[in-house]
GROMACS .gro file of C-alpha atoms in nm:
model
  248
    1MET     CA    1   0.000   0.004   0.006
    2LYS     CA    2   0.131   0.345  -0.103
    3VAL     CA    3   0.097   0.612   0.187
    4VAL     CA    4   0.142   0.973   0.108
    5ILE     CA    5   0.186   1.222   0.395
    6PRO     CA    6   0.124   1.587   0.364
    7TYR     CA    7   0.489   1.691   0.375
    8ARG     CA    8   0.637   1.869   0.083
    9PRO     CA    9   1.010   1.925   0.151
   10ARG     CA   10   1.192   2.200  -0.030
   11GLU     CA   11   1.483   2.106  -0.249
   12LEU     CA   12   1.725   2.194   0.030
   13GLN     CA   13   1.533   1.963   0.280
   14LYS     CA   14   1.533   1.686   0.022
   15MET     CA   15   1.913   1.702  -0.023
   16LEU     CA   16   1.932   1.693   0.364
   17HIS     CA   17   1.704   1.390   0.401
   18ARG     CA   18   1.927   1.203   0.162
   19ASP     CA   19   2.240   1.312   0.334
   20LEU     CA   20   2.118   1.230   0.678
   21SER     CA   21   2.015   0.887   0.570
   22LYS     CA   22   2.377   0.811   0.468
   23ASN     CA   23   2.531   0.907   0.795
   24ARG     CA   24   2.504   0.747   1.138
   25PHE     CA   25   2.595   1.062   1.329
   26SER     CA   26   2.507   1.412   1.209
   27MET     CA   27   2.485   1.761   1.355
   28LEU     CA   28   2.288   2.036   1.194
   29VAL     CA   29   2.324   2.425   1.283
   30THR     CA   30   2.046   2.611   1.137
   31HIS     CA   31   1.901   2.974   1.142
   32ARG     CA   32   1.556   3.042   1.292
   33ARG     CA   33   1.272   2.952   1.078
   34PHE     CA   34   1.467   2.710   0.897
   35GLY     CA   35   1.213   2.440   0.937
   36LYS     CA   36   1.443   2.191   1.124
   37THR     CA   37   1.170   2.057   1.359
   38VAL     CA   38   0.940   1.966   1.069
   39LEU     CA   39   1.238   1.799   0.876
   40LEU     CA   40   1.336   1.604   1.189
   41VAL     CA   41   0.967   1.486   1.259
   42ASN     CA   42   0.932   1.366   0.903
   43HIS     CA   43   1.275   1.206   0.891
   44LEU     CA   44   1.177   1.005   1.194
   45ILE     CA   45   0.836   0.909   1.062
   46LYS     CA   46   0.982   0.783   0.743
   47ALA     CA   47   1.247   0.582   0.909
   48ALA     CA   48   0.988   0.419   1.149
   49MET     CA   49   0.766   0.348   0.845
   50ASN     CA   50   1.040   0.186   0.636
   51PHE     CA   51   1.209  -0.013   0.926
   52LYS     CA   52   1.249  -0.382   0.829
   53ARG     CA   53   1.205  -0.521   1.173
   54ASN     CA   54   0.888  -0.534   1.384
   55ASP     CA   55   1.031  -0.372   1.693
   56GLY     CA   56   1.181  -0.039   1.578
   57ARG     CA   57   1.221   0.216   1.835
   58PHE     CA   58   1.280   0.592   1.763
   59TYR     CA   59   1.309   0.892   1.986
   60TYR     CA   60   1.260   1.268   1.948
   61ILE     CA   61   1.418   1.454   2.242
   62GLY     CA   62   1.373   1.822   2.317
   63PRO     CA   63   1.488   2.040   2.612
   64THR     CA   64   1.176   1.984   2.830
   65TYR     CA   65   0.857   1.770   2.828
   66LYS     CA   66   0.642   2.077   2.785
   67GLN     CA   67   0.859   2.211   2.493
   68VAL     CA   68   0.838   1.881   2.318
   69LYS     CA   69   0.475   1.867   2.334
   70ARG     CA   70   0.434   2.222   2.223
   71MET     CA   71   0.709   2.213   1.949
   72ALA     CA   72   0.663   1.865   1.789
   73TRP     CA   73   0.353   1.668   1.908
   74ASP     CA   74   0.109   1.841   1.670
   75TYR     CA   75   0.344   1.788   1.379
   76PHE     CA   76   0.369   1.417   1.452
   77LEU     CA   77  -0.006   1.377   1.474
   78LYS     CA   78  -0.050   1.600   1.140
   79TYR     CA   79   0.199   1.387   0.940
   80THR     CA   80   0.104   1.038   1.074
   81LYS     CA   81  -0.276   1.083   1.035
   82PRO     CA   82  -0.286   0.944   0.692
   83ILE     CA   83  -0.113   0.619   0.784
   84PRO     CA   84  -0.361   0.340   0.829
   85ASN     CA   85  -0.366   0.174   1.186
   86CYS     CA   86  -0.123   0.434   1.323
   87ARG     CA   87  -0.205   0.493   1.682
   88ALA     CA   88  -0.108   0.808   1.887
   89ASN     CA   89  -0.114   0.812   2.265
   90GLU     CA   90  -0.103   1.165   2.404
   91ASN     CA   91  -0.063   1.063   2.755
   92GLU     CA   92   0.255   0.886   2.700
   93LEU     CA   93   0.366   1.093   2.388
   94LYS     CA   94   0.418   0.788   2.177
   95ILE     CA   95   0.303   0.676   1.818
   96ASP     CA   96   0.262   0.304   1.716
   97PHE     CA   97   0.305   0.212   1.360
   98PRO     CA   98   0.137  -0.081   1.185
   99ASN     CA   99   0.490  -0.240   1.128
  100GLY     CA  100   0.563  -0.254   1.497
  101SER     CA  101   0.774   0.056   1.511
  102ARG     CA  102   0.721   0.307   1.785
  103ILE     CA  103   0.819   0.675   1.826
  104TYR     CA  104   0.850   0.831   2.170
  105LEU     CA  105   0.873   1.210   2.257
  106VAL     CA  106   1.089   1.278   2.542
  107GLY     CA  107   1.191   1.588   2.730
  108SER     CA  108   1.563   1.600   2.848
  109ASP     CA  109   1.440   1.711   3.193
  110ARG     CA  110   1.328   1.350   3.222
  111PRO     CA  111   1.644   1.164   3.103
  112ASP     CA  112   1.558   0.856   3.307
  113ALA     CA  113   1.294   0.769   3.037
  114LEU     CA  114   1.594   0.649   2.821
  115ASP     CA  115   1.737   0.413   3.074
  116GLY     CA  116   1.721   0.042   2.984
  117VAL     CA  117   1.598   0.104   2.633
  118TYR     CA  118   1.740   0.067   2.275
  119SER     CA  119   1.713   0.318   1.992
  120ASP     CA  120   1.735   0.272   1.616
  121MET     CA  121   1.734   0.648   1.567
  122THR     CA  122   1.744   0.944   1.798
  123VAL     CA  123   1.708   1.308   1.713
  124MET     CA  124   1.779   1.587   1.948
  125ASP     CA  125   1.636   1.920   1.877
  126GLU     CA  126   1.759   2.249   2.024
  127TYR     CA  127   2.059   2.073   2.159
  128LYS     CA  128   2.194   2.410   2.292
  129SER     CA  129   1.935   2.389   2.574
  130ILE     CA  130   1.976   2.012   2.655
  131LYS     CA  131   2.243   1.907   2.910
  132PRO     CA  132   2.532   1.740   2.749
  133SER     CA  133   2.514   1.460   2.986
  134VAL     CA  134   2.191   1.358   2.830
  135LEU     CA  135   2.378   1.273   2.510
  136THR     CA  136   2.673   1.103   2.665
  137GLN     CA  137   2.518   0.917   2.953
  138ASN     CA  138   2.158   0.862   2.829
  139VAL     CA  139   2.138   0.866   2.444
  140ARG     CA  140   2.474   0.724   2.341
  141PRO     CA  141   2.433   0.396   2.524
  142THR     CA  142   2.096   0.327   2.365
  143LEU     CA  143   2.235   0.337   2.014
  144SER     CA  144   2.502   0.072   2.084
  145ASP     CA  145   2.363  -0.269   2.048
  146ARG     CA  146   2.168  -0.192   1.729
  147LYS     CA  147   2.405   0.061   1.572
  148GLY     CA  148   2.148   0.336   1.603
  149THR     CA  149   2.156   0.665   1.422
  150CYS     CA  150   2.179   0.999   1.597
  151ILE     CA  151   2.082   1.342   1.460
  152ILE     CA  152   2.157   1.672   1.662
  153ALA     CA  153   1.998   1.995   1.563
  154THR     CA  154   2.047   2.332   1.714
  155THR     CA  155   2.075   2.708   1.672
  156PRO     CA  156   2.418   2.818   1.790
  157ARG     CA  157   2.501   2.912   2.165
  158ARG     CA  158   2.852   2.929   2.280
  159ASN     CA  159   2.827   2.647   2.545
  160HIS     CA  160   2.838   2.259   2.519
  161ALA     CA  161   2.680   2.288   2.169
  162HIS     CA  162   2.974   2.464   2.040
  163GLU     CA  163   3.216   2.220   2.188
  164LEU     CA  164   3.029   1.926   2.021
  165TRP     CA  165   3.024   2.113   1.697
  166LYS     CA  166   3.413   2.133   1.706
  167GLN     CA  167   3.441   1.770   1.804
  168ALA     CA  168   3.176   1.640   1.558
  169ALA     CA  169   3.387   1.728   1.258
  170GLU     CA  170   3.692   1.573   1.408
  171MET     CA  171   3.489   1.240   1.485
  172GLY     CA  172   3.381   1.228   1.118
  173TRP     CA  173   3.018   1.318   1.159
  174PHE     CA  174   2.814   1.470   0.887
  175CYS     CA  175   2.807   1.841   0.991
  176ARG     CA  176   2.639   2.124   0.797
  177THR     CA  177   2.552   2.489   0.875
  178PHE     CA  178   2.246   2.665   0.721
  179ARG     CA  179   2.258   3.057   0.735
  180ALA     CA  180   1.961   3.278   0.647
  181SER     CA  181   2.170   3.472   0.394
  182GLU     CA  182   2.254   3.144   0.209
  183THR     CA  183   1.932   2.948   0.221
  184LYS     CA  184   1.711   3.229   0.089
  185LEU     CA  185   1.418   3.077   0.282
  186LEU     CA  186   1.328   3.409   0.417
  187ASP     CA  187   1.296   3.714   0.183
  188SER     CA  188   1.537   4.003   0.197
  189ILE     CA  189   1.276   4.245   0.324
  190GLU     CA  190   1.197   4.011   0.615
  191LEU     CA  191   1.573   3.987   0.706
  192SER     CA  192   1.622   4.341   0.671
  193SER     CA  193   1.336   4.415   0.909
  194MET     CA  194   1.473   4.165   1.166
  195ARG     CA  195   1.827   4.315   1.146
  196LYS     CA  196   1.687   4.657   1.239
  197MET     CA  197   1.498   4.522   1.542
  198MET     CA  198   1.771   4.299   1.680
  199THR     CA  199   2.107   4.375   1.793
  200ASN     CA  200   2.403   4.264   1.572
  201GLU     CA  201   2.485   3.999   1.817
  202GLU     CA  202   2.143   3.869   1.820
  203TYR     CA  203   2.114   3.862   1.450
  204GLU     CA  204   2.439   3.700   1.386
  205GLN     CA  205   2.337   3.421   1.628
  206GLU     CA  206   1.967   3.354   1.529
  207MET     CA  207   2.008   3.404   1.163
  208GLU     CA  208   2.372   3.375   1.055
  209CYS     CA  209   2.464   3.085   1.291
  210SER     CA  210   2.748   3.280   1.436
  211TRP     CA  211   2.904   3.119   1.745
  212GLU     CA  212   3.083   3.450   1.814
  213GLY     CA  213   2.750   3.636   1.811
  214THR     CA  214   2.623   3.405   2.079
  215SER     CA  215   2.841   3.575   2.347
  216LEU     CA  216   2.605   3.880   2.381
  217GLY     CA  217   2.784   4.196   2.462
  218ALA     CA  218   3.125   4.025   2.423
  219TYR     CA  219   3.358   4.319   2.310
  220TYR     CA  220   3.550   4.111   2.065
  221ALA     CA  221   3.260   3.916   1.916
  222LYS     CA  222   3.211   4.145   1.604
  223LEU     CA  223   3.591   4.183   1.552
  224LEU     CA  224   3.641   3.802   1.583
  225GLN     CA  225   3.367   3.743   1.321
  226GLU     CA  226   3.507   3.994   1.086
  227ALA     CA  227   3.852   3.850   1.106
  228ARG     CA  228   3.708   3.499   1.020
  229THR     CA  229   3.517   3.645   0.723
  230GLN     CA  230   3.831   3.824   0.580
  231GLY     CA  231   4.038   3.499   0.637
  232ARG     CA  232   4.266   3.645   0.896
  233ILE     CA  233   4.178   3.353   1.142
  234ARG     CA  234   4.271   3.023   0.993
  235PRO     CA  235   4.484   2.705   1.037
  236ILE     CA  236   4.846   2.748   0.973
  237GLY     CA  237   5.072   2.456   0.913
  238TYR     CA  238   5.358   2.394   1.163
  239THR     CA  239   5.692   2.371   0.988
  240GLY     CA  240   5.921   2.358   1.291
  241GLY     CA  241   6.113   2.621   1.486
  242THR     CA  242   5.996   2.842   1.775
  243VAL     CA  243   5.634   2.922   1.813
  244ASP     CA  244   5.557   3.241   2.028
  245THR     CA  245   5.213   3.278   2.201
  246PHE     CA  246   5.070   3.593   2.356
  247TRP     CA  247   4.814   3.593   2.629
  248ASP     CA  248   4.615   3.878   2.772
   0.00000   0.00000   0.00000
């Protein structure tokens, strides 16, 4: 039976779905209103529907239980409604699929819900607001025995999210950044209006995915961003000899 859900991904999202399906670990840094939550919801639904075994387990994790219910639950209901014999349980925030797969929605403020379970795919939305221990102590062990997939998505904040971003590339994860000036998902008039209302640091953080911009009020944030844009901050190969460092 062919099932059609009411999701029409943009070309950028289609490409991203393909890339995410090819990688076990991924991290996405996106601008506001990119549509990452809808993308993550539908990626989970497709994975659950197409899972070959009859006991697939999939998890959507957000900062808190209340946020998860507000941010994502209605999307899950909307996009699974056309699927025959698909049952949603709002009390437990879970969706059962006719092939035996199940999706749970979990708030990171209740990490014990992940103890003693396995996961075939977990997505973590707004990772900047999730304690890093939830990933390392709760999520990562659930992926081990069945080689589960993990997708982490966030807007920037210079905290543990930035540290993971730097480590992810070194660990060989699939990593992508999507800036408003590059995706063109919001028109120039809207972006111009936002830029006038927001501070430069706020705009760079929320719309241009700048890690420097997240240190609101930091004296050097703008200068550092300009230096990176101009190529004045970059890796330089060490060829031997004395290296001088200067600390302020």
